[in-house]
Amino acid sequence: MTASTDPERRELIVVTGASTGMGAATARELARRGFHVLAGVRRQVDADALRAEGIEPHALDITVESDVTAIADRVARDPMHRPLRALINNAGIAVNAPVETLPLDEWRRQFEVNLFGHIAMTQALLPALLQSCGTVVNISSVGGRVALSTYGAYAGSKFALEAVSDAMRREVAEFGVKVVVVEPGGVKTEITERGIATADRLSAAMTADQLHRYGDLAEAVKAQARSFTAGGVTAERAATVIAKAATASRPRTRYTIGRDAAVLVRVARLASDRLLDRMLRLNLRPHYA
Ligand SMILES: NC(=O)c1ccc[n+]([C@@H]2O[C@H](COP(=O)([O-])OP(=O)(O)OC[C@H]3O[C@@H](n4cnc5c(N)ncnc54)[C@H](OP(=O)(O)O)[C@@H]3O)[C@@H](O)[C@H]2O)c1
Protein backbone atom coordinates (compact mmCIF):
# COMPACT_ATOMS: atom_id res chain seq x y z
CA MET A 1 0.00 0.00 0.00
CA THR A 2 1.23 3.50 -0.76
CA ALA A 3 2.25 5.71 2.17
CA SER A 4 -0.07 8.56 3.12
CA THR A 5 2.50 11.08 1.91
CA ASP A 6 2.83 9.44 -1.50
CA PRO A 7 1.91 12.20 -3.96
CA GLU A 8 0.81 9.64 -6.53
CA ARG A 9 -1.93 7.91 -4.50
CA ARG A 10 -2.12 5.04 -6.92
CA GLU A 11 -5.69 3.81 -6.43
CA LEU A 12 -9.14 5.41 -6.27
CA ILE A 13 -11.91 4.62 -3.83
CA VAL A 14 -15.42 6.09 -4.07
CA VAL A 15 -17.33 6.66 -0.81
CA THR A 16 -20.98 7.77 -0.94
CA GLY A 17 -22.60 9.82 1.83
CA ALA A 18 -19.29 11.25 3.02
CA SER A 19 -20.57 14.51 4.55
CA THR A 20 -20.90 13.10 8.09
CA GLY A 21 -20.70 9.96 10.20
CA MET A 22 -19.15 6.78 8.92
CA GLY A 23 -18.77 8.08 5.37
CA ALA A 24 -16.66 11.07 6.44
CA ALA A 25 -14.61 8.94 8.85
CA THR A 26 -14.06 6.28 6.16
CA ALA A 27 -12.94 8.86 3.61
CA ARG A 28 -10.39 10.19 6.12
CA GLU A 29 -9.22 6.70 7.12
CA LEU A 30 -8.68 5.67 3.49
CA ALA A 31 -6.87 8.92 2.64
CA ARG A 32 -4.62 8.29 5.67
CA ARG A 33 -3.88 4.84 4.22
CA GLY A 34 -2.78 6.42 0.95
CA PHE A 35 -5.80 6.10 -1.34
CA HIS A 36 -7.27 8.89 -3.43
CA VAL A 37 -10.84 9.10 -2.19
CA LEU A 38 -13.66 10.48 -4.29
CA ALA A 39 -16.03 11.48 -1.50
CA GLY A 40 -19.69 11.95 -2.42
CA VAL A 41 -21.39 14.96 -0.79
CA ARG A 42 -24.53 16.95 -1.53
CA ARG A 43 -23.58 20.42 -0.30
CA GLN A 44 -20.68 22.75 -1.05
CA VAL A 45 -20.20 23.41 2.68
CA ASP A 46 -19.59 19.67 3.22
CA ALA A 47 -17.20 19.56 0.28
CA ASP A 48 -15.21 22.44 1.77
CA ALA A 49 -15.05 20.79 5.20
CA LEU A 50 -13.92 17.44 3.79
CA ARG A 51 -11.36 18.50 1.17
CA ALA A 52 -7.87 17.41 2.27
CA GLU A 53 -4.82 15.57 0.99
CA GLY A 54 -6.19 12.42 -0.62
CA ILE A 55 -9.85 13.47 -0.38
CA GLU A 56 -11.54 14.94 -3.44
CA PRO A 57 -15.17 15.81 -2.66
CA HIS A 58 -17.57 15.15 -5.53
CA ALA A 59 -21.18 16.36 -5.82
CA LEU A 60 -23.28 13.23 -5.50
CA ASP A 61 -26.90 12.56 -4.70
CA ILE A 62 -27.18 8.83 -5.36
CA THR A 63 -30.84 9.18 -6.36
CA VAL A 64 -29.99 11.64 -9.16
CA GLU A 65 -29.02 9.88 -12.37
CA SER A 66 -26.86 12.71 -13.73
CA ASP A 67 -24.83 12.81 -10.46
CA VAL A 68 -24.24 9.06 -10.65
CA THR A 69 -23.15 9.31 -14.28
CA ALA A 70 -20.86 12.25 -13.49
CA ILE A 71 -18.90 10.43 -10.79
CA ALA A 72 -18.61 7.32 -13.00
CA ASP A 73 -17.19 9.59 -15.73
CA ARG A 74 -14.78 11.12 -13.24
CA VAL A 75 -13.49 7.62 -12.42
CA ALA A 76 -13.33 6.53 -16.07
CA ARG A 77 -11.45 9.70 -17.12
CA ASP A 78 -9.04 9.83 -14.19
CA PRO A 79 -6.09 11.90 -15.49
CA MET A 80 -3.65 9.45 -13.89
CA HIS A 81 -5.55 6.33 -15.09
CA ARG A 82 -5.70 4.98 -11.56
CA PRO A 83 -7.70 1.81 -10.95
CA LEU A 84 -10.83 1.86 -8.79
CA ARG A 85 -10.00 -0.24 -5.77
CA ALA A 86 -13.46 -0.04 -4.18
CA LEU A 87 -16.91 1.49 -4.19
CA ILE A 88 -18.30 2.01 -0.70
CA ASN A 89 -22.08 2.35 -0.82
CA ASN A 90 -22.55 4.08 2.52
CA ALA A 91 -25.21 6.80 2.06
CA GLY A 92 -28.34 6.10 4.04
CA ILE A 93 -31.42 7.50 5.75
CA ALA A 94 -33.77 6.10 8.39
CA VAL A 95 -37.50 6.46 7.75
CA ASN A 96 -39.13 4.79 10.74
CA ALA A 97 -42.84 4.37 11.44
CA PRO A 98 -45.28 1.49 11.92
CA VAL A 99 -46.11 -0.26 8.65
CA GLU A 100 -49.77 0.80 8.82
CA THR A 101 -48.97 4.48 9.10
CA LEU A 102 -46.06 5.03 6.74
CA PRO A 103 -47.20 6.69 3.48
CA LEU A 104 -46.12 4.91 0.30
CA ASP A 105 -44.07 7.85 -0.95
CA GLU A 106 -42.01 7.60 2.27
CA TRP A 107 -41.50 3.86 1.68
CA ARG A 108 -40.28 4.74 -1.81
CA ARG A 109 -37.95 7.48 -0.50
CA GLN A 110 -36.42 5.00 1.94
CA PHE A 111 -35.79 2.43 -0.79
CA GLU A 112 -34.62 5.05 -3.32
CA VAL A 113 -31.70 5.97 -1.06
CA ASN A 114 -30.89 2.76 0.82
CA LEU A 115 -31.35 0.34 -2.08
CA PHE A 116 -31.87 1.76 -5.58
CA GLY A 117 -29.23 4.45 -5.13
CA HIS A 118 -26.65 1.80 -4.26
CA ILE A 119 -27.70 -0.33 -7.22
CA ALA A 120 -27.38 2.69 -9.54
CA MET A 121 -23.89 3.46 -8.21
CA THR A 122 -22.84 -0.17 -8.51
CA GLN A 123 -24.08 -0.46 -12.10
CA ALA A 124 -22.37 2.79 -13.07
CA LEU A 125 -19.01 1.84 -11.55
CA LEU A 126 -19.00 -1.84 -12.42
CA PRO A 127 -17.04 -1.37 -15.67
CA ALA A 128 -14.21 0.23 -13.66
CA LEU A 129 -14.45 -2.42 -10.92
CA LEU A 130 -14.30 -5.22 -13.52
CA GLN A 131 -11.14 -3.71 -14.95
CA SER A 132 -9.48 -3.41 -11.55
CA CYS A 133 -10.90 -6.56 -9.88
CA GLY A 134 -12.17 -4.15 -7.24
CA THR A 135 -14.57 -4.44 -4.31
CA VAL A 136 -18.13 -3.28 -3.70
CA VAL A 137 -18.81 -2.63 -0.01
CA ASN A 138 -22.48 -2.27 0.86
CA ILE A 139 -23.16 -0.70 4.24
CA SER A 140 -26.15 -2.58 5.54
CA SER A 141 -27.03 -2.72 9.25
CA VAL A 142 -27.88 -5.12 11.99
CA GLY A 143 -31.30 -4.02 10.71
CA GLY A 144 -30.47 -6.01 7.59
CA ARG A 145 -30.74 -9.16 9.72
CA VAL A 146 -33.34 -8.23 12.37
CA ALA A 147 -36.39 -6.01 11.82
CA LEU A 148 -37.37 -4.13 14.98
CA SER A 149 -40.86 -2.60 15.39
CA THR A 150 -41.25 0.61 13.32
CA TYR A 151 -38.15 -0.29 11.27
CA GLY A 152 -40.19 -1.99 8.53
CA ALA A 153 -39.05 0.36 5.76
CA TYR A 154 -35.45 0.77 6.96
CA ALA A 155 -34.97 -2.93 7.68
CA GLY A 156 -36.80 -3.79 4.46
CA SER A 157 -34.33 -1.72 2.47
CA LYS A 158 -31.36 -3.26 4.31
CA PHE A 159 -32.65 -6.87 4.03
CA ALA A 160 -33.05 -6.19 0.30
CA LEU A 161 -29.52 -4.78 0.11
CA GLU A 162 -28.23 -7.96 1.77
CA ALA A 163 -30.04 -10.13 -0.79
CA VAL A 164 -28.80 -8.04 -3.72
CA SER A 165 -25.27 -8.28 -2.33
CA ASP A 166 -25.49 -12.07 -2.06
CA ALA A 167 -26.80 -12.41 -5.62
CA MET A 168 -24.19 -10.07 -7.04
CA ARG A 169 -21.31 -11.65 -5.10
CA ARG A 170 -22.19 -14.97 -6.74
CA GLU A 171 -22.48 -13.34 -10.17
CA VAL A 172 -19.21 -11.46 -10.28
CA ALA A 173 -16.84 -13.60 -8.19
CA GLU A 174 -15.53 -15.35 -11.29
CA PHE A 175 -14.57 -11.96 -12.76
CA GLY A 176 -12.50 -11.10 -9.68
CA VAL A 177 -14.92 -8.50 -8.28
CA LYS A 178 -15.63 -8.84 -4.55
CA VAL A 179 -18.92 -7.88 -2.90
CA VAL A 180 -18.87 -7.34 0.85
CA VAL A 181 -21.63 -6.46 3.31
CA VAL A 182 -20.91 -4.45 6.46
CA GLU A 183 -23.44 -4.65 9.29
CA PRO A 184 -22.99 -1.94 11.92
CA GLY A 185 -24.82 -1.96 15.25
CA GLY A 186 -24.94 1.33 17.14
CA VAL A 187 -22.48 3.90 15.81
CA LYS A 188 -22.36 7.48 17.10
CA THR A 189 -23.35 9.45 13.98
CA GLU A 190 -25.98 11.90 12.79
CA ILE A 191 -28.39 9.21 11.59
CA THR A 192 -30.13 8.67 14.94
CA GLU A 193 -31.26 12.26 15.48
CA ARG A 194 -32.04 12.68 11.77
CA GLY A 195 -34.14 9.50 11.92
CA ILE A 196 -35.89 10.67 15.09
CA ALA A 197 -36.75 14.01 13.44
CA THR A 198 -38.28 12.04 10.55
CA ALA A 199 -40.12 9.70 12.95
CA ASP A 200 -41.53 12.72 14.84
CA ARG A 201 -42.75 14.26 11.59
CA LEU A 202 -44.40 10.95 10.65
CA SER A 203 -45.96 10.53 14.13
CA ALA A 204 -47.43 14.03 13.84
CA ALA A 205 -49.27 12.90 10.70
CA MET A 206 -50.84 9.82 12.36
CA THR A 207 -54.59 9.71 12.93
CA ALA A 208 -55.88 9.72 16.52
CA ASP A 209 -56.57 5.97 16.26
CA GLN A 210 -53.08 5.27 14.96
CA LEU A 211 -51.53 7.38 17.70
CA HIS A 212 -53.54 5.43 20.24
CA ARG A 213 -52.21 2.17 18.78
CA TYR A 214 -48.58 3.17 18.18
CA GLY A 215 -47.78 6.43 20.02
CA ASP A 216 -46.17 4.77 23.05
CA LEU A 217 -44.32 2.26 20.88
CA ALA A 218 -42.90 5.04 18.70
CA GLU A 219 -41.67 6.92 21.80
CA ALA A 220 -40.08 3.78 23.27
CA VAL A 221 -38.31 2.98 20.00
CA LYS A 222 -36.88 6.53 19.93
CA ALA A 223 -35.54 6.16 23.46
CA GLN A 224 -34.08 2.77 22.58
CA ALA A 225 -32.42 4.18 19.44
CA ARG A 226 -30.80 6.94 21.51
CA SER A 227 -29.48 4.43 24.01
CA PHE A 228 -28.15 2.13 21.22
CA THR A 229 -26.29 5.09 19.76
CA ALA A 230 -24.97 6.34 23.11
CA GLY A 231 -23.55 2.87 23.78
CA GLY A 232 -22.28 2.50 20.23
CA VAL A 233 -18.81 2.70 18.75
CA THR A 234 -17.33 5.84 17.21
CA ALA A 235 -17.51 6.53 13.48
CA GLU A 236 -13.70 6.33 13.41
CA ARG A 237 -13.77 2.80 14.86
CA ALA A 238 -16.42 1.81 12.31
CA ALA A 239 -14.26 3.30 9.55
CA THR A 240 -11.40 0.92 10.32
CA VAL A 241 -13.71 -2.06 9.72
CA ILE A 242 -15.09 -0.54 6.51
CA ALA A 243 -11.56 0.24 5.26
CA LYS A 244 -10.54 -3.35 5.94
CA ALA A 245 -13.58 -4.67 4.06
CA ALA A 246 -12.74 -2.41 1.11
CA THR A 247 -9.04 -3.19 0.87
CA ALA A 248 -8.59 -6.83 1.97
CA SER A 249 -7.41 -9.00 -0.90
CA ARG A 250 -9.66 -11.84 0.34
CA PRO A 251 -12.39 -10.10 2.35
CA ARG A 252 -15.04 -11.95 4.32
CA THR A 253 -18.53 -11.81 2.82
CA ARG A 254 -19.83 -9.97 5.91
CA TYR A 255 -18.37 -7.85 8.70
CA THR A 256 -20.30 -6.71 11.76
CA ILE A 257 -19.34 -3.50 13.58
CA GLY A 258 -19.67 -3.45 17.38
CA ARG A 259 -20.42 -6.13 19.92
CA ASP A 260 -24.16 -5.40 19.82
CA ALA A 261 -24.28 -6.24 16.11
CA ALA A 262 -22.16 -9.37 16.51
CA VAL A 263 -24.44 -10.68 19.28
CA LEU A 264 -27.75 -9.76 17.67
CA VAL A 265 -26.82 -11.21 14.28
CA ARG A 266 -25.85 -14.50 15.95
CA VAL A 267 -28.98 -14.60 18.12
CA ALA A 268 -31.18 -13.87 15.10
CA ARG A 269 -29.62 -16.80 13.27
CA LEU A 270 -30.23 -19.24 16.13
CA ALA A 271 -33.49 -18.12 17.74
CA SER A 272 -36.97 -18.99 16.47
CA ASP A 273 -39.14 -16.08 15.31
CA ARG A 274 -41.32 -16.34 18.43
CA LEU A 275 -38.34 -16.39 20.76
CA LEU A 276 -36.85 -13.39 18.96
CA ASP A 277 -40.21 -11.55 19.25
CA ARG A 278 -40.15 -12.11 23.02
CA MET A 279 -36.52 -11.05 23.38
CA LEU A 280 -37.05 -7.87 21.39
CA ARG A 281 -40.19 -7.02 23.38
CA LEU A 282 -38.30 -7.49 26.65
CA ASN A 283 -35.46 -5.34 25.37
CA LEU A 284 -37.83 -2.52 24.48
CA ARG A 285 -39.77 -2.62 27.77
CA PRO A 286 -37.37 -0.42 29.83
CA HIS A 287 -37.70 2.33 27.22
CA TYR A 288 -41.44 2.88 27.76
CA ALA A 289 -42.14 6.04 29.79
N1 LIG B 1 -25.05 4.99 12.86
C1 LIG B 1 -25.57 3.81 13.07
O1 LIG B 1 -25.86 3.45 14.20
C2 LIG B 1 -25.81 2.87 11.89
C3 LIG B 1 -26.15 1.54 12.21
C4 LIG B 1 -26.34 0.65 11.15
C5 LIG B 1 -26.20 1.07 9.85
N2 LIG B 1 -25.89 2.37 9.56
C6 LIG B 1 -25.75 2.75 8.15
O2 LIG B 1 -24.52 3.42 7.97
C7 LIG B 1 -24.59 4.26 6.82
C8 LIG B 1 -24.00 5.62 7.16
O3 LIG B 1 -24.84 6.26 8.09
P1 LIG B 1 -24.28 7.14 9.31
O4 LIG B 1 -24.64 6.43 10.55
O5 LIG B 1 -22.89 7.55 9.08
O6 LIG B 1 -25.32 8.37 9.20
P2 LIG B 1 -25.18 9.91 8.80
O7 LIG B 1 -24.14 10.58 9.62
O8 LIG B 1 -26.57 10.44 8.85
O9 LIG B 1 -24.66 9.86 7.28
C9 LIG B 1 -25.52 9.53 6.23
C10 LIG B 1 -24.90 10.04 4.95
O10 LIG B 1 -25.75 9.67 3.85
C11 LIG B 1 -25.91 10.83 3.04
N3 LIG B 1 -27.11 10.77 2.21
C12 LIG B 1 -28.40 10.72 2.58
N4 LIG B 1 -29.19 10.70 1.50
C13 LIG B 1 -28.38 10.74 0.41
C14 LIG B 1 -28.57 10.74 -0.99
N5 LIG B 1 -29.81 10.73 -1.54
N6 LIG B 1 -27.49 10.78 -1.80
C15 LIG B 1 -26.25 10.81 -1.29
N7 LIG B 1 -25.98 10.83 0.02
C16 LIG B 1 -27.04 10.79 0.86
C17 LIG B 1 -25.92 11.98 4.02
O11 LIG B 1 -25.68 13.17 3.30
P3 LIG B 1 -26.36 14.60 3.72
O12 LIG B 1 -25.55 15.12 4.89
O13 LIG B 1 -26.22 15.40 2.48
O14 LIG B 1 -27.79 14.32 4.11
C18 LIG B 1 -24.77 11.57 4.91
O15 LIG B 1 -23.55 11.90 4.31
C19 LIG B 1 -26.06 4.28 6.42
O16 LIG B 1 -26.26 3.44 5.30
C20 LIG B 1 -26.78 3.73 7.65
O17 LIG B 1 -27.99 3.10 7.31
C21 LIG B 1 -25.70 3.29 10.58
Short mmCIF file of C-alpha atoms in Angstrom, two decimals, residues 31-288:
data_model
loop_
_atom_site.label_atom_id
_atom_site.label_comp_id
_atom_site.label_asym_id
_atom_site.label_seq_id
_atom_site.Cartn_x
_atom_site.Cartn_y
_atom_site.Cartn_z
CA ALA A 31 -6.87 8.92 2.64
CA ARG A 32 -4.62 8.29 5.67
CA ARG A 33 -3.88 4.84 4.22
CA GLY A 34 -2.78 6.42 0.95
CA PHE A 35 -5.80 6.10 -1.34
CA HIS A 36 -7.27 8.89 -3.43
CA VAL A 37 -10.84 9.10 -2.19
CA LEU A 38 -13.66 10.48 -4.29
CA ALA A 39 -16.03 11.48 -1.50
CA GLY A 40 -19.69 11.95 -2.42
CA VAL A 41 -21.39 14.96 -0.79
CA ARG A 42 -24.53 16.95 -1.53
CA ARG A 43 -23.58 20.42 -0.30
CA GLN A 44 -20.68 22.75 -1.05
CA VAL A 45 -20.20 23.41 2.68
CA ASP A 46 -19.59 19.67 3.22
CA ALA A 47 -17.20 19.56 0.28
CA ASP A 48 -15.21 22.44 1.77
CA ALA A 49 -15.05 20.79 5.20
CA LEU A 50 -13.92 17.44 3.79
CA ARG A 51 -11.36 18.50 1.17
CA ALA A 52 -7.87 17.41 2.27
CA GLU A 53 -4.82 15.57 0.99
CA GLY A 54 -6.19 12.42 -0.62
CA ILE A 55 -9.85 13.47 -0.38
CA GLU A 56 -11.54 14.94 -3.44
CA PRO A 57 -15.17 15.81 -2.66
CA HIS A 58 -17.57 15.15 -5.53
CA ALA A 59 -21.18 16.36 -5.82
CA LEU A 60 -23.28 13.23 -5.50
CA ASP A 61 -26.90 12.56 -4.70
CA ILE A 62 -27.18 8.83 -5.36
CA THR A 63 -30.84 9.18 -6.36
CA VAL A 64 -29.99 11.64 -9.16
CA GLU A 65 -29.02 9.88 -12.37
CA SER A 66 -26.86 12.71 -13.73
CA ASP A 67 -24.83 12.81 -10.46
CA VAL A 68 -24.24 9.06 -10.65
CA THR A 69 -23.15 9.31 -14.28
CA ALA A 70 -20.86 12.25 -13.49
CA ILE A 71 -18.90 10.43 -10.79
CA ALA A 72 -18.61 7.32 -13.00
CA ASP A 73 -17.19 9.59 -15.73
CA ARG A 74 -14.78 11.12 -13.24
CA VAL A 75 -13.49 7.62 -12.42
CA ALA A 76 -13.33 6.53 -16.07
CA ARG A 77 -11.45 9.70 -17.12
CA ASP A 78 -9.04 9.83 -14.19
CA PRO A 79 -6.09 11.90 -15.49
CA MET A 80 -3.65 9.45 -13.89
CA HIS A 81 -5.55 6.33 -15.09
CA ARG A 82 -5.70 4.98 -11.56
CA PRO A 83 -7.70 1.81 -10.95
CA LEU A 84 -10.83 1.86 -8.79
CA ARG A 85 -10.00 -0.24 -5.77
CA ALA A 86 -13.46 -0.04 -4.18
CA LEU A 87 -16.91 1.49 -4.19
CA ILE A 88 -18.30 2.01 -0.70
CA ASN A 89 -22.08 2.35 -0.82
CA ASN A 90 -22.55 4.08 2.52
CA ALA A 91 -25.21 6.80 2.06
CA GLY A 92 -28.34 6.10 4.04
CA ILE A 93 -31.42 7.50 5.75
CA ALA A 94 -33.77 6.10 8.39
CA VAL A 95 -37.50 6.46 7.75
CA ASN A 96 -39.13 4.79 10.74
CA ALA A 97 -42.84 4.37 11.44
CA PRO A 98 -45.28 1.49 11.92
CA VAL A 99 -46.11 -0.26 8.65
CA GLU A 100 -49.77 0.80 8.82
CA THR A 101 -48.97 4.48 9.10
CA LEU A 102 -46.06 5.03 6.74
CA PRO A 103 -47.20 6.69 3.48
CA LEU A 104 -46.12 4.91 0.30
CA ASP A 105 -44.07 7.85 -0.95
CA GLU A 106 -42.01 7.60 2.27
CA TRP A 107 -41.50 3.86 1.68
CA ARG A 108 -40.28 4.74 -1.81
CA ARG A 109 -37.95 7.48 -0.50
CA GLN A 110 -36.42 5.00 1.94
CA PHE A 111 -35.79 2.43 -0.79
CA GLU A 112 -34.62 5.05 -3.32
CA VAL A 113 -31.70 5.97 -1.06
CA ASN A 114 -30.89 2.76 0.82
CA LEU A 115 -31.35 0.34 -2.08
CA PHE A 116 -31.87 1.76 -5.58
CA GLY A 117 -29.23 4.45 -5.13
CA HIS A 118 -26.65 1.80 -4.26
CA ILE A 119 -27.70 -0.33 -7.22
CA ALA A 120 -27.38 2.69 -9.54
CA MET A 121 -23.89 3.46 -8.21
CA THR A 122 -22.84 -0.17 -8.51
CA GLN A 123 -24.08 -0.46 -12.10
CA ALA A 124 -22.37 2.79 -13.07
CA LEU A 125 -19.01 1.84 -11.55
CA LEU A 126 -19.00 -1.84 -12.42
CA PRO A 127 -17.04 -1.37 -15.67
CA ALA A 128 -14.21 0.23 -13.66
CA LEU A 129 -14.45 -2.42 -10.92
CA LEU A 130 -14.30 -5.22 -13.52
CA GLN A 131 -11.14 -3.71 -14.95
CA SER A 132 -9.48 -3.41 -11.55
CA CYS A 133 -10.90 -6.56 -9.88
CA GLY A 134 -12.17 -4.15 -7.24
CA THR A 135 -14.57 -4.44 -4.31
CA VAL A 136 -18.13 -3.28 -3.70
CA VAL A 137 -18.81 -2.63 -0.01
CA ASN A 138 -22.48 -2.27 0.86
CA ILE A 139 -23.16 -0.70 4.24
CA SER A 140 -26.15 -2.58 5.54
CA SER A 141 -27.03 -2.72 9.25
CA VAL A 142 -27.88 -5.12 11.99
CA GLY A 143 -31.30 -4.02 10.71
CA GLY A 144 -30.47 -6.01 7.59
CA ARG A 145 -30.74 -9.16 9.72
CA VAL A 146 -33.34 -8.23 12.37
CA ALA A 147 -36.39 -6.01 11.82
CA LEU A 148 -37.37 -4.13 14.98
CA SER A 149 -40.86 -2.60 15.39
CA THR A 150 -41.25 0.61 13.32
CA TYR A 151 -38.15 -0.29 11.27
CA GLY A 152 -40.19 -1.99 8.53
CA ALA A 153 -39.05 0.36 5.76
CA TYR A 154 -35.45 0.77 6.96
CA ALA A 155 -34.97 -2.93 7.68
CA GLY A 156 -36.80 -3.79 4.46
CA SER A 157 -34.33 -1.72 2.47
CA LYS A 158 -31.36 -3.26 4.31
CA PHE A 159 -32.65 -6.87 4.03
CA ALA A 160 -33.05 -6.19 0.30
CA LEU A 161 -29.52 -4.78 0.11
CA GLU A 162 -28.23 -7.96 1.77
CA ALA A 163 -30.04 -10.13 -0.79
CA VAL A 164 -28.80 -8.04 -3.72
CA SER A 165 -25.27 -8.28 -2.33
CA ASP A 166 -25.49 -12.07 -2.06
CA ALA A 167 -26.80 -12.41 -5.62
CA MET A 168 -24.19 -10.07 -7.04
CA ARG A 169 -21.31 -11.65 -5.10
CA ARG A 170 -22.19 -14.97 -6.74
CA GLU A 171 -22.48 -13.34 -10.17
CA VAL A 172 -19.21 -11.46 -10.28
CA ALA A 173 -16.84 -13.60 -8.19
CA GLU A 174 -15.53 -15.35 -11.29
CA PHE A 175 -14.57 -11.96 -12.76
CA GLY A 176 -12.50 -11.10 -9.68
CA VAL A 177 -14.92 -8.50 -8.28
CA LYS A 178 -15.63 -8.84 -4.55
CA VAL A 179 -18.92 -7.88 -2.90
CA VAL A 180 -18.87 -7.34 0.85
CA VAL A 181 -21.63 -6.46 3.31
CA VAL A 182 -20.91 -4.45 6.46
CA GLU A 183 -23.44 -4.65 9.29
CA PRO A 184 -22.99 -1.94 11.92
CA GLY A 185 -24.82 -1.96 15.25
CA GLY A 186 -24.94 1.33 17.14
CA VAL A 187 -22.48 3.90 15.81
CA LYS A 188 -22.36 7.48 17.10
CA THR A 189 -23.35 9.45 13.98
CA GLU A 190 -25.98 11.90 12.79
CA ILE A 191 -28.39 9.21 11.59
CA THR A 192 -30.13 8.67 14.94
CA GLU A 193 -31.26 12.26 15.48
CA ARG A 194 -32.04 12.68 11.77
CA GLY A 195 -34.14 9.50 11.92
CA ILE A 196 -35.89 10.67 15.09
CA ALA A 197 -36.75 14.01 13.44
CA THR A 198 -38.28 12.04 10.55
CA ALA A 199 -40.12 9.70 12.95
CA ASP A 200 -41.53 12.72 14.84
CA ARG A 201 -42.75 14.26 11.59
CA LEU A 202 -44.40 10.95 10.65
CA SER A 203 -45.96 10.53 14.13
CA ALA A 204 -47.43 14.03 13.84
CA ALA A 205 -49.27 12.90 10.70
CA MET A 206 -50.84 9.82 12.36
CA THR A 207 -54.59 9.71 12.93
CA ALA A 208 -55.88 9.72 16.52
CA ASP A 209 -56.57 5.97 16.26
CA GLN A 210 -53.08 5.27 14.96
CA LEU A 211 -51.53 7.38 17.70
CA HIS A 212 -53.54 5.43 20.24
CA ARG A 213 -52.21 2.17 18.78
CA TYR A 214 -48.58 3.17 18.18
CA GLY A 215 -47.78 6.43 20.02
CA ASP A 216 -46.17 4.77 23.05
CA LEU A 217 -44.32 2.26 20.88
CA ALA A 218 -42.90 5.04 18.70
CA GLU A 219 -41.67 6.92 21.80
CA ALA A 220 -40.08 3.78 23.27
CA VAL A 221 -38.31 2.98 20.00
CA LYS A 222 -36.88 6.53 19.93
CA ALA A 223 -35.54 6.16 23.46
CA GLN A 224 -34.08 2.77 22.58
CA ALA A 225 -32.42 4.18 19.44
CA ARG A 226 -30.80 6.94 21.51
CA SER A 227 -29.48 4.43 24.01
CA PHE A 228 -28.15 2.13 21.22
CA THR A 229 -26.29 5.09 19.76
CA ALA A 230 -24.97 6.34 23.11
CA GLY A 231 -23.55 2.87 23.78
CA GLY A 232 -22.28 2.50 20.23
CA VAL A 233 -18.81 2.70 18.75
CA THR A 234 -17.33 5.84 17.21
CA ALA A 235 -17.51 6.53 13.48
CA GLU A 236 -13.70 6.33 13.41
CA ARG A 237 -13.77 2.80 14.86
CA ALA A 238 -16.42 1.81 12.31
CA ALA A 239 -14.26 3.30 9.55
CA THR A 240 -11.40 0.92 10.32
CA VAL A 241 -13.71 -2.06 9.72
CA ILE A 242 -15.09 -0.54 6.51
CA ALA A 243 -11.56 0.24 5.26
CA LYS A 244 -10.54 -3.35 5.94
CA ALA A 245 -13.58 -4.67 4.06
CA ALA A 246 -12.74 -2.41 1.11
CA THR A 247 -9.04 -3.19 0.87
CA ALA A 248 -8.59 -6.83 1.97
CA SER A 249 -7.41 -9.00 -0.90
CA ARG A 250 -9.66 -11.84 0.34
CA PRO A 251 -12.39 -10.10 2.35
CA ARG A 252 -15.04 -11.95 4.32
CA THR A 253 -18.53 -11.81 2.82
CA ARG A 254 -19.83 -9.97 5.91
CA TYR A 255 -18.37 -7.85 8.70
CA THR A 256 -20.30 -6.71 11.76
CA ILE A 257 -19.34 -3.50 13.58
CA GLY A 258 -19.67 -3.45 17.38
CA ARG A 259 -20.42 -6.13 19.92
CA ASP A 260 -24.16 -5.40 19.82
CA ALA A 261 -24.28 -6.24 16.11
CA ALA A 262 -22.16 -9.37 16.51
CA VAL A 263 -24.44 -10.68 19.28
CA LEU A 264 -27.75 -9.76 17.67
CA VAL A 265 -26.82 -11.21 14.28
CA ARG A 266 -25.85 -14.50 15.95
CA VAL A 267 -28.98 -14.60 18.12
CA ALA A 268 -31.18 -13.87 15.10
CA ARG A 269 -29.62 -16.80 13.27
CA LEU A 270 -30.23 -19.24 16.13
CA ALA A 271 -33.49 -18.12 17.74
CA SER A 272 -36.97 -18.99 16.47
CA ASP A 273 -39.14 -16.08 15.31
CA ARG A 274 -41.32 -16.34 18.43
CA LEU A 275 -38.34 -16.39 20.76
CA LEU A 276 -36.85 -13.39 18.96
CA ASP A 277 -40.21 -11.55 19.25
CA ARG A 278 -40.15 -12.11 23.02
CA MET A 279 -36.52 -11.05 23.38
CA LEU A 280 -37.05 -7.87 21.39
CA ARG A 281 -40.19 -7.02 23.38
CA LEU A 282 -38.30 -7.49 26.65
CA ASN A 283 -35.46 -5.34 25.37
CA LEU A 284 -37.83 -2.52 24.48
CA ARG A 285 -39.77 -2.62 27.77
CA PRO A 286 -37.37 -0.42 29.83
CA HIS A 287 -37.70 2.33 27.22
CA TYR A 288 -41.44 2.88 27.76
#
